[in-house]
Amino acid sequence: MARKFSSIRENTGQILAKSAACLSASALVLFGGVHGAVAQDENESALVEEIIVTATKRQTAIQDVPISMAAFTAEDIIEMGAVEFADYATAVPNLSFGFSGEGRQTSRQFQVRGIFGASTSALYINDTPVPITMDPRVLDVERIEVLRGPQGSLFGSRSMGGLVRLVTRKPDPEQADGSLHTRVGTVKGGGEDYLVDGSFNIPLGDGKAALRGSAYYVADAGFIDRLVDPDNSIVGGGDSSGDEYTSKEINEDETTGFQLSLGMQAADNIYINPGIIYQKFKSDGPAFVDNEIDNFVKVRQHNLDEEGEDEYYLLSLDLEIGLDSGSILSSTTFFNRETEDLEDGTQAIAFLGLSTVPVRTIEAGDEDRITQELRFVSDFSGPFQLVAGAFYQNVDREGGFPPESFVEPGTAMDLFFGFGGRSFFSLEFLSESEEIGVFGEASYDISDQLRFIAGGRWFDIDIESSRRDGGALFDLYGTGEIAGAELSLSENGFNPRVGLQWYPNEDLNFYANAAKGYRPGGINSAATACEILGVTNVPSSYKSDDLWSFELGAKTNLADNRVVLNVAAFYMDWNDFRSPTINCGLGFGASENTGEAESKGFELDLVLMPADGLSISAGIGYTDAEITDAGAATSIAKGDPLPNVPEWTGVVAINHDFELTNGLDLFWRADFRFIDSSISRSGLHRPSYELLNLRGGVRLNRLEAAVYLDNVTNEHANLADPNELSDGLDLLAVNRPFTAGVDLRYRF
């Protein structure tokens, strides 16, 4: 029977009434689209359960969304044991990540479908874009959505390759509930992990309001040691002199956070939801090793902790007004983030000849964001539907290397070299950007089986930036402190999207999309420093770059909803991409729009439900992303692969949940993840790696107890070769070794 397009309210009602007869993003939990959740029909047979997502800014069943996407529900995240980004990112084919800047807190980036580089993909918390380098813990979220392909029409800039979106749980005025959860584990070659979290939902008044809250504490064990060599005998390439000692587990970290949300039905058609999200991360040192990925001992002359902090909070106010023709939704947020990285910088200035004095390098940052989105989501009775709205965001950023970086005033090095109370090097930058967007996406049902989709987004962006470089370094060039000029950039443009959906019957959904994505341009704030170093004609800015994406896909429910098969193929043509073209020396440089690149590939997701309580999932992604024209860039050539992009990624997962006796359930889970080799952002080879995770336990009424084994084969994966703050080391980012532990959860 042909599927008739109707309003989202009618569509959702049909889906729920059919006992979740279609695919669920839950049914591929480990390969980025479906997870093995089981639903029971009247005959107690297993079905693949469907979930509702908001990837199109309206509530839609995932099998009806005309793009390739993944979704993890709250139960999926619990079954995976996921806490941080890396725990679920490796479970999404064609989603890759690495460290592509200095330090740890603000350098991790991810890319979707091979579109590499800063701001090419986006990270959202609900309706708010936040810095992609953040790692929000996922201990109380409703779901995680991963949208592949450019989302420039509905989600705007910085989503050229796609985006990751965390959707938090909303207060429920109908039922009180909560949970307590703890986990204890031990890491091979390291210490113990600890985790405690809890959540509650309390209905208020007469069922028209509710308060939801959660809090967590996570302590991750260290597994890297520091061999301290005071007389520099080993650091200098010699033999041990006997004065060495070891500082153990130098990369321990801890994270604390909470969420609080109040939901109020102020009137029959008005819903108000204020909330706050807070998280603070503190680390004794990053999980970076020296030179070789299996080398878990760092040799340093001084016992300097390389500490880091990342603290943020997000204040939000959501408002929804129901109308006969649809709804109006407003999202207002204020976001603040402060970061700091400290690194042992002794080796960076060893050329000065006084390495016996400990030297530290500090990078700090502070960012404020004000975001407002207002949109209308239709619920018309006819074949025409519409999402339309406006977006505003203001971002203020400041940071750099404060004056105490490298050498503190008054230290022996300061007095010996006569720095005059100034540090060896300092940097302060300020930037402000303002973005306005007007967007819309409309659909029209040409027939009961065919839908046409068209949309777009007009944007206007203004950026202002200033920079001040200083310190004794510039005395070598006779300039002392230098102040960069105040630079600005203004851009506007339009990004369209068109698509077709064809439903030959209720179990088949075919779609085709053509969409444009973009990221804003930026400012070469180091231009003045480059001129001091003798490099002239450095461009002050670079403009936005964009790409066109073409996608064909199919979403299918087979064998009475016991088999789900989804497939999508894509081609992306990237023009005038941003690339470093000028190296001024001493770490200064500039970028320009130059050259072209392309990315092509596919995703395939499969889930089987052969029996009650048993699901077998498999997923695979292929990406071929390369430079097709290097332009003026000197560090790349035609045919080079784009960095941090594995060609093949794949996941296989088995979930089995069965009743042993009345009220006592047993469950076990195994998942295997494969990430192909790739080239790092500096051109080094990153070998492929595999991850095997096992989990099993019992459920008795509201209590769940499990044993978990993560990274069973103790794989040491090369996640990136991050830039060091002080340019004195060759670092590699490594994953966590084999970890075993127990997990307890009580729901009330």
XYZ file of C-alpha atoms in Angstrom:
748
model
C 0.000 0.000 0.000
C 1.448 3.362 -1.018
C 2.525 5.742 1.717
C 0.535 8.950 1.706
C 2.365 12.102 2.708
C 0.586 14.083 5.400
C 1.338 16.385 8.290
C 4.065 15.413 10.695
C 1.499 14.919 13.426
C -0.456 12.404 11.330
C 2.732 10.759 10.104
C 4.081 10.288 13.622
C 0.780 8.885 14.819
C 0.809 6.239 12.104
C 4.361 5.248 12.987
C 3.620 4.822 16.679
C 0.385 2.962 15.984
C 2.245 0.356 13.926
C 4.214 -0.805 16.985
C 7.431 0.687 15.633
C 7.445 -1.419 12.501
C 10.271 0.356 10.710
C 13.959 0.790 11.251
C 15.354 2.636 14.209
C 18.537 4.505 14.428
C 18.833 2.489 17.547
C 19.200 -0.608 15.515
C 22.610 0.123 14.088
C 24.205 1.373 17.242
C 27.695 0.622 16.250
C 27.902 1.596 12.689
C 26.298 4.928 12.683
C 22.691 4.376 11.930
C 20.909 1.503 13.561
C 20.890 -0.261 16.906
C 19.443 -3.619 17.802
C 16.456 -2.509 19.849
C 13.658 -5.046 19.959
C 9.926 -4.365 19.883
C 7.240 -6.962 20.474
C 4.067 -7.179 18.424
C 0.899 -9.011 19.398
C 2.515 -12.345 18.495
C 5.612 -11.589 20.620
C 7.873 -11.563 17.557
C 10.958 -9.363 17.340
C 10.829 -6.218 15.252
C 13.333 -3.461 14.597
C 12.072 -0.478 16.543
C 12.019 2.989 15.020
C 12.843 6.271 16.718
C 11.970 9.868 15.995
C 14.697 12.409 15.158
C 14.739 16.149 14.481
C 17.407 16.262 11.785
C 15.042 18.229 9.518
C 14.044 20.678 12.308
C 10.801 18.738 12.738
C 9.976 15.427 14.386
C 10.364 12.721 11.757
C 10.859 8.979 11.775
C 14.472 8.280 10.899
C 13.557 6.063 7.952
C 11.625 8.986 6.453
C 14.551 11.438 6.676
C 15.946 11.921 3.133
C 19.618 12.021 4.140
C 22.203 9.547 5.371
C 22.392 9.824 9.151
C 23.084 7.976 12.381
C 21.259 8.226 15.678
C 22.060 6.803 19.089
C 19.301 6.737 21.708
C 19.872 6.993 25.451
C 19.664 3.204 25.751
C 22.142 2.775 22.891
C 24.643 4.960 24.738
C 24.187 2.958 27.926
C 24.651 -0.347 26.089
C 27.855 0.954 24.467
C 29.146 2.292 27.769
C 29.861 5.555 25.952
C 30.947 8.554 27.999
C 33.005 10.760 25.677
C 33.259 11.557 21.969
C 35.729 8.813 21.028
C 33.459 6.151 22.575
C 30.766 6.654 19.944
C 32.663 8.382 17.114
C 34.499 5.182 16.153
C 31.054 3.566 15.802
C 30.019 5.862 12.933
C 31.295 4.972 9.445
C 32.727 7.946 7.556
C 33.155 9.970 10.758
C 36.842 10.484 11.579
C 38.732 12.646 14.039
C 42.165 13.784 15.155
C 44.103 16.636 16.746
C 44.903 19.385 14.263
C 46.147 22.290 16.366
C 48.319 23.134 19.339
C 47.748 21.543 22.713
C 44.806 19.397 23.704
C 41.791 21.447 24.767
C 41.140 23.325 21.519
C 42.795 21.135 18.895
C 40.593 18.051 18.459
C 38.485 18.164 15.319
C 36.320 15.720 13.434
C 35.266 15.435 9.843
C 32.402 13.729 8.048
C 32.782 12.130 4.615
C 36.385 13.260 4.334
C 35.860 17.032 4.430
C 38.914 17.906 6.526
C 39.868 21.147 8.232
C 38.822 23.668 10.846
C 35.095 24.443 10.881
C 34.203 22.004 8.110
C 31.872 20.037 10.396
C 29.721 21.276 13.252
C 28.930 20.277 16.827
C 25.532 21.173 18.265
C 23.984 20.943 21.714
C 20.271 21.038 20.940
C 19.870 24.063 18.620
C 23.147 25.770 19.561
C 26.378 25.413 17.573
C 29.312 25.111 19.996
C 33.077 24.777 19.367
C 33.876 21.539 17.567
C 36.874 20.995 19.852
C 34.637 20.420 22.887
C 33.923 16.961 24.311
C 30.602 17.080 26.209
C 29.986 13.958 28.277
C 26.936 11.986 27.122
C 25.685 10.608 30.441
C 22.159 12.083 30.263
C 21.210 12.799 26.664
C 18.082 11.747 24.816
C 19.991 10.911 21.657
C 22.979 11.739 19.464
C 22.366 12.530 15.802
C 25.101 12.405 13.149
C 24.076 14.038 9.884
C 26.231 13.230 6.862
C 26.625 15.657 3.988
C 26.378 19.473 3.964
C 23.596 20.891 6.142
C 23.976 24.485 5.010
C 20.275 25.231 4.564
C 18.911 24.258 7.997
C 22.067 24.337 10.151
C 24.192 26.958 8.429
C 27.931 27.468 8.249
C 30.598 25.076 9.430
C 28.587 22.007 8.404
C 30.108 21.383 4.973
C 30.801 17.728 5.687
C 28.030 17.201 8.236
C 27.420 17.630 11.934
C 27.102 15.897 15.292
C 24.168 16.975 17.441
C 23.552 16.147 21.106
C 19.891 16.350 22.115
C 19.378 16.607 25.881
C 16.469 15.017 27.742
C 13.475 17.223 28.396
C 11.525 17.281 31.683
C 8.534 14.909 31.714
C 5.470 16.214 33.622
C 3.754 12.810 33.533
C 6.078 10.561 35.504
C 8.761 10.779 38.201
C 11.873 8.755 37.527
C 15.622 8.738 37.934
C 18.734 6.630 38.060
C 21.977 6.134 39.952
C 25.009 4.777 38.148
C 28.584 3.938 39.102
C 31.478 2.326 37.309
C 34.921 1.192 38.454
C 37.633 -0.082 36.133
C 41.349 -0.628 35.791
C 43.547 0.311 32.838
C 46.375 -1.896 31.616
C 49.661 -0.314 32.658
C 47.872 2.381 34.625
C 45.533 3.104 37.487
C 41.811 2.947 38.199
C 38.846 4.633 36.517
C 35.879 5.893 38.534
C 32.507 7.195 37.411
C 29.439 8.276 39.368
C 26.369 9.873 37.832
C 22.724 10.301 38.609
C 19.583 11.860 37.187
C 16.074 12.704 38.332
C 12.794 13.876 36.849
C 10.191 15.425 39.187
C 6.691 16.426 37.970
C 5.515 19.695 39.537
C 2.062 21.053 40.236
C -0.824 19.490 38.361
C 1.214 17.803 35.655
C 1.977 20.932 33.637
C 5.573 21.355 34.764
C 8.589 19.225 35.633
C 12.181 19.592 36.780
C 14.919 17.399 35.342
C 18.503 17.301 36.569
C 21.631 15.211 36.341
C 25.189 15.338 37.653
C 28.354 13.322 37.095
C 31.938 12.821 38.175
C 34.366 10.957 35.919
C 37.975 10.125 36.864
C 40.066 8.575 34.074
C 43.227 6.753 35.093
C 46.591 7.677 33.696
C 48.670 5.141 31.766
C 51.665 7.224 30.635
C 54.752 7.687 32.853
C 57.455 10.364 32.931
C 61.096 9.350 33.380
C 62.765 12.407 34.904
C 66.417 12.837 33.891
C 67.808 15.767 35.933
C 71.307 15.847 34.454
C 70.027 15.446 30.866
C 72.137 12.331 30.266
C 69.350 10.335 28.555
C 67.572 13.322 27.012
C 70.853 14.269 25.414
C 71.218 10.821 23.846
C 73.547 9.236 26.385
C 73.297 6.514 29.023
C 71.686 6.587 32.422
C 73.713 8.294 35.153
C 71.641 6.847 37.980
C 69.882 10.026 39.070
C 66.671 9.310 37.134
C 63.302 8.732 38.763
C 59.769 8.005 37.481
C 56.552 9.993 37.865
C 53.660 7.573 37.309
C 50.378 7.975 35.430
C 50.950 11.568 34.374
C 47.842 11.783 32.163
C 45.137 11.338 34.800
C 42.069 13.530 34.337
C 38.695 14.189 35.880
C 35.442 15.696 34.668
C 32.557 17.103 36.682
C 29.307 18.452 35.347
C 25.594 18.879 35.714
C 22.446 19.695 33.775
C 19.258 21.293 35.090
C 16.120 21.930 33.059
C 12.640 23.191 33.925
C 9.731 22.459 31.576
C 6.524 24.480 31.978
C 3.253 24.344 30.056
C 2.448 28.027 30.580
C -0.732 27.731 28.528
C -2.413 25.103 26.397
C -0.282 26.139 23.437
C 2.801 27.628 25.135
C 5.741 25.591 26.444
C 8.751 27.189 28.163
C 11.996 25.348 28.907
C 14.907 27.180 30.605
C 18.036 25.190 31.383
C 21.733 25.162 32.218
C 24.546 22.785 31.263
C 27.930 22.943 33.010
C 31.114 20.902 32.634
C 34.689 21.219 33.904
C 37.551 19.042 32.710
C 40.943 18.956 34.468
C 43.936 16.913 33.357
C 47.426 16.271 34.688
C 48.588 15.816 31.112
C 47.370 14.799 27.657
C 47.401 11.249 26.284
C 50.280 12.146 23.954
C 53.379 9.969 23.628
C 56.773 10.674 22.075
C 57.781 9.500 18.599
C 56.364 5.948 18.723
C 52.799 4.925 19.515
C 53.885 2.104 21.862
C 56.200 4.342 23.899
C 54.296 5.058 27.113
C 57.296 6.578 28.932
C 58.211 10.210 28.312
C 61.808 11.169 29.080
C 62.069 14.737 30.376
C 64.757 16.668 32.185
C 62.257 18.274 34.546
C 59.219 16.932 36.369
C 56.758 19.535 35.040
C 53.073 18.583 34.976
C 51.512 19.410 31.607
C 48.142 20.348 33.018
C 45.030 21.330 31.134
C 41.578 22.707 31.907
C 38.394 23.092 29.873
C 35.354 24.669 31.554
C 32.102 25.713 29.911
C 28.496 26.510 30.688
C 25.455 26.914 28.449
C 22.379 28.864 29.541
C 19.310 28.254 27.395
C 15.699 29.362 27.084
C 13.444 27.475 24.672
C 9.923 28.587 23.833
C 7.328 26.783 21.720
C 3.998 28.271 20.671
C 1.470 25.922 19.116
C -0.702 27.161 16.257
C -3.428 25.546 14.181
C -1.059 25.663 11.216
C 2.056 24.453 13.044
C 4.339 25.822 15.726
C 6.775 28.649 16.403
C 9.985 27.712 18.203
C 12.529 30.045 19.747
C 15.930 29.036 21.121
C 18.040 31.594 23.022
C 21.424 30.628 24.519
C 24.467 32.142 26.160
C 27.641 30.085 26.089
C 30.998 30.623 27.818
C 34.135 28.494 27.606
C 37.558 28.943 29.204
C 40.532 26.721 28.366
C 44.165 26.439 29.401
C 46.992 24.147 28.290
C 50.411 23.897 29.918
C 53.377 22.176 28.287
C 56.999 21.536 29.215
C 58.724 23.885 26.784
C 62.310 23.312 27.881
C 63.372 21.584 24.685
C 61.833 24.296 22.521
C 64.428 26.866 23.576
C 67.282 24.481 24.288
C 69.201 26.337 21.561
C 69.674 29.139 24.101
C 72.015 26.853 26.010
C 70.404 26.864 29.458
C 68.235 23.737 29.493
C 68.862 23.198 33.210
C 66.183 25.818 33.912
C 62.611 24.463 33.622
C 60.516 26.300 31.036
C 56.772 26.088 30.662
C 54.511 27.060 27.785
C 50.944 28.188 28.442
C 48.081 28.662 25.992
C 44.782 30.080 27.241
C 41.453 30.971 25.671
C 38.106 32.524 26.588
C 35.033 32.457 24.354
C 31.496 33.868 24.668
C 28.620 33.057 22.309
C 25.122 34.507 22.121
C 22.836 32.528 19.832
C 19.235 33.085 18.809
C 17.146 30.998 16.425
C 13.465 31.566 15.637
C 11.635 29.240 13.275
C 8.185 28.186 12.095
C 7.427 24.497 11.532
C 4.227 23.897 9.598
C 1.522 21.314 10.151
C -0.615 22.067 7.128
C -3.377 19.706 6.050
C -2.401 19.740 2.380
C 0.584 18.503 0.366
C 2.749 21.546 1.164
C 4.948 21.752 4.317
C 7.451 24.382 5.380
C 10.261 25.047 7.856
C 11.406 28.689 7.860
C 13.360 30.802 10.290
C 16.097 33.245 11.190
C 19.416 32.763 13.004
C 21.792 35.106 14.829
C 25.086 34.416 16.589
C 27.737 36.664 18.094
C 31.084 35.122 19.084
C 33.775 36.920 21.131
C 37.103 35.138 21.488
C 40.361 36.078 23.169
C 43.439 34.137 24.086
C 46.929 33.174 23.064
C 50.176 32.745 24.988
C 50.045 35.014 28.065
C 53.158 36.925 29.176
C 54.139 34.231 31.678
C 54.586 31.729 28.835
C 58.017 30.218 28.202
C 59.968 32.212 30.797
C 58.588 33.818 33.924
C 59.973 37.257 34.823
C 62.650 37.038 37.506
C 63.705 33.453 36.809
C 67.332 32.510 36.289
C 66.871 32.439 32.528
C 65.315 35.899 32.535
C 68.215 37.335 34.541
C 70.902 35.437 32.614
C 69.741 36.555 29.181
C 68.620 40.003 30.238
C 65.056 39.688 29.022
C 64.173 42.676 31.191
C 61.265 41.039 32.970
C 59.585 39.971 29.722
C 58.804 36.445 28.603
C 60.583 34.815 25.708
C 57.405 34.994 23.610
C 53.817 36.094 24.135
C 50.713 36.398 22.002
C 47.333 37.987 22.631
C 44.499 37.911 20.108
C 40.961 39.256 20.080
C 38.238 38.434 17.589
C 34.540 39.076 17.197
C 32.250 37.553 14.610
C 28.604 38.187 13.908
C 26.491 35.905 11.737
C 22.950 36.408 10.491
C 21.048 33.764 8.583
C 17.598 33.416 7.032
C 16.669 29.867 6.076
C 13.808 27.810 4.763
C 13.017 24.350 3.458
C 9.727 23.438 1.785
C 8.317 20.158 0.582
C 5.496 19.430 -1.832
C 3.819 16.047 -2.356
C 3.572 15.691 -6.100
C 1.693 12.435 -5.570
C 1.101 9.858 -2.855
C 4.529 8.430 -3.660
C 6.661 11.392 -4.735
C 7.834 14.420 -2.761
C 9.852 17.420 -3.975
C 12.058 19.311 -1.484
C 13.714 22.699 -1.956
C 15.362 25.077 0.453
C 18.243 27.388 1.112
C 19.946 29.773 3.482
C 21.074 33.352 3.031
C 23.922 34.355 5.332
C 25.823 37.487 6.251
C 29.022 37.284 8.331
C 31.235 40.037 9.756
C 34.569 39.267 11.454
C 36.967 41.616 13.238
C 40.313 40.566 14.679
C 43.416 42.043 16.290
C 46.645 40.525 17.564
C 49.686 41.527 19.605
C 52.936 39.557 19.558
C 55.692 40.243 22.059
C 58.488 38.912 24.199
C 62.250 38.708 23.949
C 62.040 36.625 20.769
C 61.425 39.756 18.733
C 64.496 41.448 20.186
C 66.439 39.216 17.827
C 64.824 41.164 14.993
C 65.146 44.566 16.615
C 61.414 45.109 16.898
C 60.424 44.276 20.463
C 56.681 44.031 20.933
C 54.597 44.299 17.769
C 50.902 44.953 17.413
C 49.076 43.574 14.423
C 46.634 45.768 12.581
C 42.934 45.481 13.289
C 41.583 43.417 10.402
C 38.038 42.807 9.271
C 36.134 40.613 6.832
C 32.534 40.769 5.584
C 30.788 38.134 3.487
C 27.326 37.114 2.422
C 25.870 34.489 0.154
C 23.212 31.855 -0.442
C 23.316 28.073 -0.126
C 20.572 26.100 -1.882
C 19.345 22.527 -1.515
C 16.979 20.464 -3.686
C 15.824 16.869 -3.276
C 13.366 14.184 -4.312
C 11.805 11.383 -2.278
C 10.046 8.392 -3.806
C 8.010 5.908 -1.750
C 6.910 3.007 -3.993
C 5.452 1.393 -0.839
C 5.556 1.787 2.933
C 8.790 -0.220 3.277
C 10.905 1.588 0.672
C 12.246 5.146 0.669
C 14.484 6.329 -2.175
C 15.929 9.844 -2.240
C 18.262 12.128 -4.179
C 19.839 15.356 -2.917
C 21.926 18.203 -4.277
C 23.135 20.648 -1.634
C 25.706 23.381 -1.175
C 27.737 23.768 2.006
C 30.120 26.477 3.112
C 32.322 27.689 5.957
C 33.107 31.335 6.695
C 36.362 32.926 5.721
C 38.883 34.174 8.226
C 41.740 36.535 8.976
C 45.499 35.948 8.744
C 46.214 37.635 12.049
C 49.946 36.848 11.879
C 50.458 39.023 8.796
C 52.281 41.736 10.744
C 54.605 39.236 12.406
C 55.366 37.775 8.981
C 56.387 41.191 7.719
C 58.746 41.595 10.686
C 60.328 38.292 9.696
C 60.839 39.563 6.144
C 57.844 37.970 4.407
C 55.809 40.646 2.649
C 52.570 40.714 0.655
C 50.847 38.386 3.092
C 47.075 38.454 2.447
C 45.121 39.862 5.382
C 42.268 37.387 5.022
C 40.833 34.445 3.119
C 37.274 34.118 1.925
C 34.730 31.395 2.599
C 35.023 28.142 0.702
C 32.162 25.935 -0.391
C 31.303 22.618 -1.953
C 28.490 20.939 -3.838
C 27.312 17.553 -2.650
C 25.264 15.011 -4.612
C 23.737 12.050 -2.806
C 21.599 9.043 -3.755
C 20.177 6.806 -1.063
C 17.679 4.127 -0.137
C 16.154 3.162 3.222
C 14.367 -0.171 3.314
C 12.450 -2.369 5.757
C 12.400 -6.023 4.695
C 11.154 -9.407 5.928
C 8.319 -7.943 7.977
C 10.662 -5.432 9.606
C 13.152 -8.039 10.763
C 15.750 -6.805 8.258
C 16.737 -3.211 7.591
C 19.079 -2.251 4.774
C 20.121 1.359 4.163
C 22.608 2.548 1.568
C 23.792 5.970 0.383
C 26.355 7.076 -2.200
C 27.822 10.580 -2.438
C 30.091 12.849 -4.457
C 31.418 16.203 -3.194
C 33.171 18.860 -5.261
C 35.128 21.290 -3.055
C 36.207 24.633 -4.551
C 38.757 27.214 -3.362
C 39.428 25.297 -0.180
C 41.461 26.940 2.541
C 45.087 25.851 2.763
C 48.324 27.165 4.346
C 50.372 28.705 1.528
C 52.890 30.928 3.329
C 55.410 29.820 5.972
C 57.015 32.828 7.602
C 59.151 30.849 10.056
C 59.065 30.593 13.858
C 55.574 29.104 13.657
C 54.000 32.054 11.817
C 52.129 31.568 8.576
C 49.115 32.453 6.469
C 46.375 30.697 4.509
C 44.688 31.387 1.203
C 41.848 30.003 -0.887
C 43.562 27.780 -3.366
C 43.010 24.583 -5.273
C 40.225 22.046 -5.374
C 39.397 18.699 -3.797
C 36.758 16.010 -4.097
C 35.340 13.304 -1.882
C 33.286 10.342 -2.997
C 32.089 7.177 -1.330
C 29.183 5.383 0.291
C 27.655 4.088 3.552
C 25.838 0.798 3.992
C 23.918 -0.154 7.146
C 22.343 -3.538 7.843
C 20.492 -4.926 10.854
C 19.061 -8.405 11.308
C 16.628 -9.525 14.015
C 16.755 -13.344 13.679
C 15.098 -14.040 17.044
C 13.556 -12.374 20.063
C 16.205 -10.422 21.944
C 18.924 -11.013 19.334
C 20.177 -8.375 16.904
C 23.108 -8.499 14.507
C 24.253 -5.201 13.067
C 26.853 -4.348 10.476
C 27.913 -1.130 8.819
C 30.579 -0.006 6.430
C 31.755 3.338 5.099
C 34.054 4.158 2.184
C 35.569 7.586 1.497
C 37.976 8.533 -1.268
C 38.961 12.150 -0.560
C 41.870 13.742 -2.438
C 43.359 16.949 -3.783
C 42.417 17.489 -7.421
C 44.205 20.840 -7.814
C 46.819 22.048 -5.282
C 46.730 25.636 -6.536
C 49.307 27.827 -4.781
C 49.742 25.523 -1.800
C 53.307 24.271 -1.411
C 52.757 21.508 1.147
C 50.285 19.463 -0.911
C 50.114 18.100 -4.437
C 47.471 16.826 -6.817
C 46.397 13.320 -5.838
C 47.295 13.685 -2.156
C 44.669 12.256 0.206
C 42.945 14.641 2.567
C 44.346 14.336 6.113
C 42.818 12.290 8.935
C 40.445 10.494 6.534
C 40.465 6.673 6.622
C 39.362 5.111 3.349
C 37.392 2.291 4.992
C 35.538 2.240 8.295
C 33.336 -0.580 9.547
C 31.472 -1.925 12.546
C 29.867 -5.238 13.505
C 27.795 -5.637 16.659
C 25.842 -8.430 18.317
C 23.333 -7.809 21.105
C 21.599 -10.644 22.961
C 19.107 -10.071 25.779
C 17.088 -13.000 27.161
C 15.077 -13.934 30.231
C 16.673 -16.557 32.488
C 13.928 -16.753 35.119
C 10.964 -14.620 36.021
C 12.306 -11.088 36.599
C 15.937 -11.994 35.873
C 17.400 -11.129 32.469
C 20.832 -11.889 31.086
C 22.449 -9.779 28.381
C 25.709 -9.634 26.490
C 27.130 -7.498 23.755
C 30.138 -7.617 21.445
C 31.201 -5.004 18.942
C 34.131 -4.785 16.588
C 35.243 -1.540 14.925
C 37.709 -1.101 12.075
C 39.349 2.210 11.128
C 41.556 2.190 8.054
C 44.943 3.860 7.728
C 45.160 7.555 6.863
C 47.559 10.452 6.494
C 47.941 12.880 9.394
C 47.638 16.645 8.987
C 51.466 16.832 8.799
C 51.701 14.101 6.165
C 52.691 11.158 8.385
C 51.207 7.689 7.964
C 48.588 6.664 10.539
C 48.222 2.858 10.563
C 44.831 1.183 10.606
C 43.497 -0.134 13.896
C 40.752 -2.365 15.282
C 38.803 -2.122 18.529
C 36.972 -5.015 20.213
C 34.646 -4.300 23.144
C 32.725 -6.860 25.235
C 30.012 -6.323 27.793
C 27.653 -8.604 29.712
C 25.571 -8.783 32.852
C 22.215 -9.269 34.528
C 19.059 -7.215 35.105
C 16.874 -7.826 38.117
C 13.871 -5.534 38.205
C 15.387 -2.038 38.453
C 18.961 -3.108 39.117
C 21.521 -3.772 36.388
C 25.028 -5.139 36.924
C 27.552 -5.610 34.128
C 31.176 -6.452 33.462
C 32.892 -4.648 30.585
C 36.108 -5.212 28.637
C 37.122 -2.306 26.393
C 39.857 -2.537 23.768
C 40.232 -6.238 24.482
C 43.249 -6.668 22.199
C 45.025 -3.668 23.792
C 45.335 -1.874 20.469
C 47.509 1.258 20.514
C 45.897 3.489 17.898
C 47.583 6.533 16.388
C 44.823 9.139 16.667
C 46.887 12.117 15.461
C 50.245 13.873 15.584
C 49.181 17.052 17.398
C 51.163 20.262 17.247
C 53.039 20.873 20.470
C 52.694 24.322 21.959
C 56.423 24.961 21.967
C 57.481 23.140 18.792
C 60.133 21.092 20.541
C 58.686 17.559 20.370
C 57.205 14.971 18.032
C 53.977 13.878 19.705
C 51.395 11.200 18.921
C 47.885 11.011 20.396
C 47.013 7.505 21.605
C 43.777 5.810 22.636
C 43.168 4.186 26.019
C 44.679 0.697 26.518
C 42.752 -2.410 27.553
C 40.325 -1.557 30.344
C 38.241 -3.916 32.500
C 35.640 -3.022 35.067
C 32.208 -3.410 36.612
C 29.153 -1.245 36.021
C 26.126 -0.859 38.334
C 22.905 1.004 37.552
C 19.696 1.417 39.541
C 16.585 2.991 38.031
C 13.788 4.382 40.151
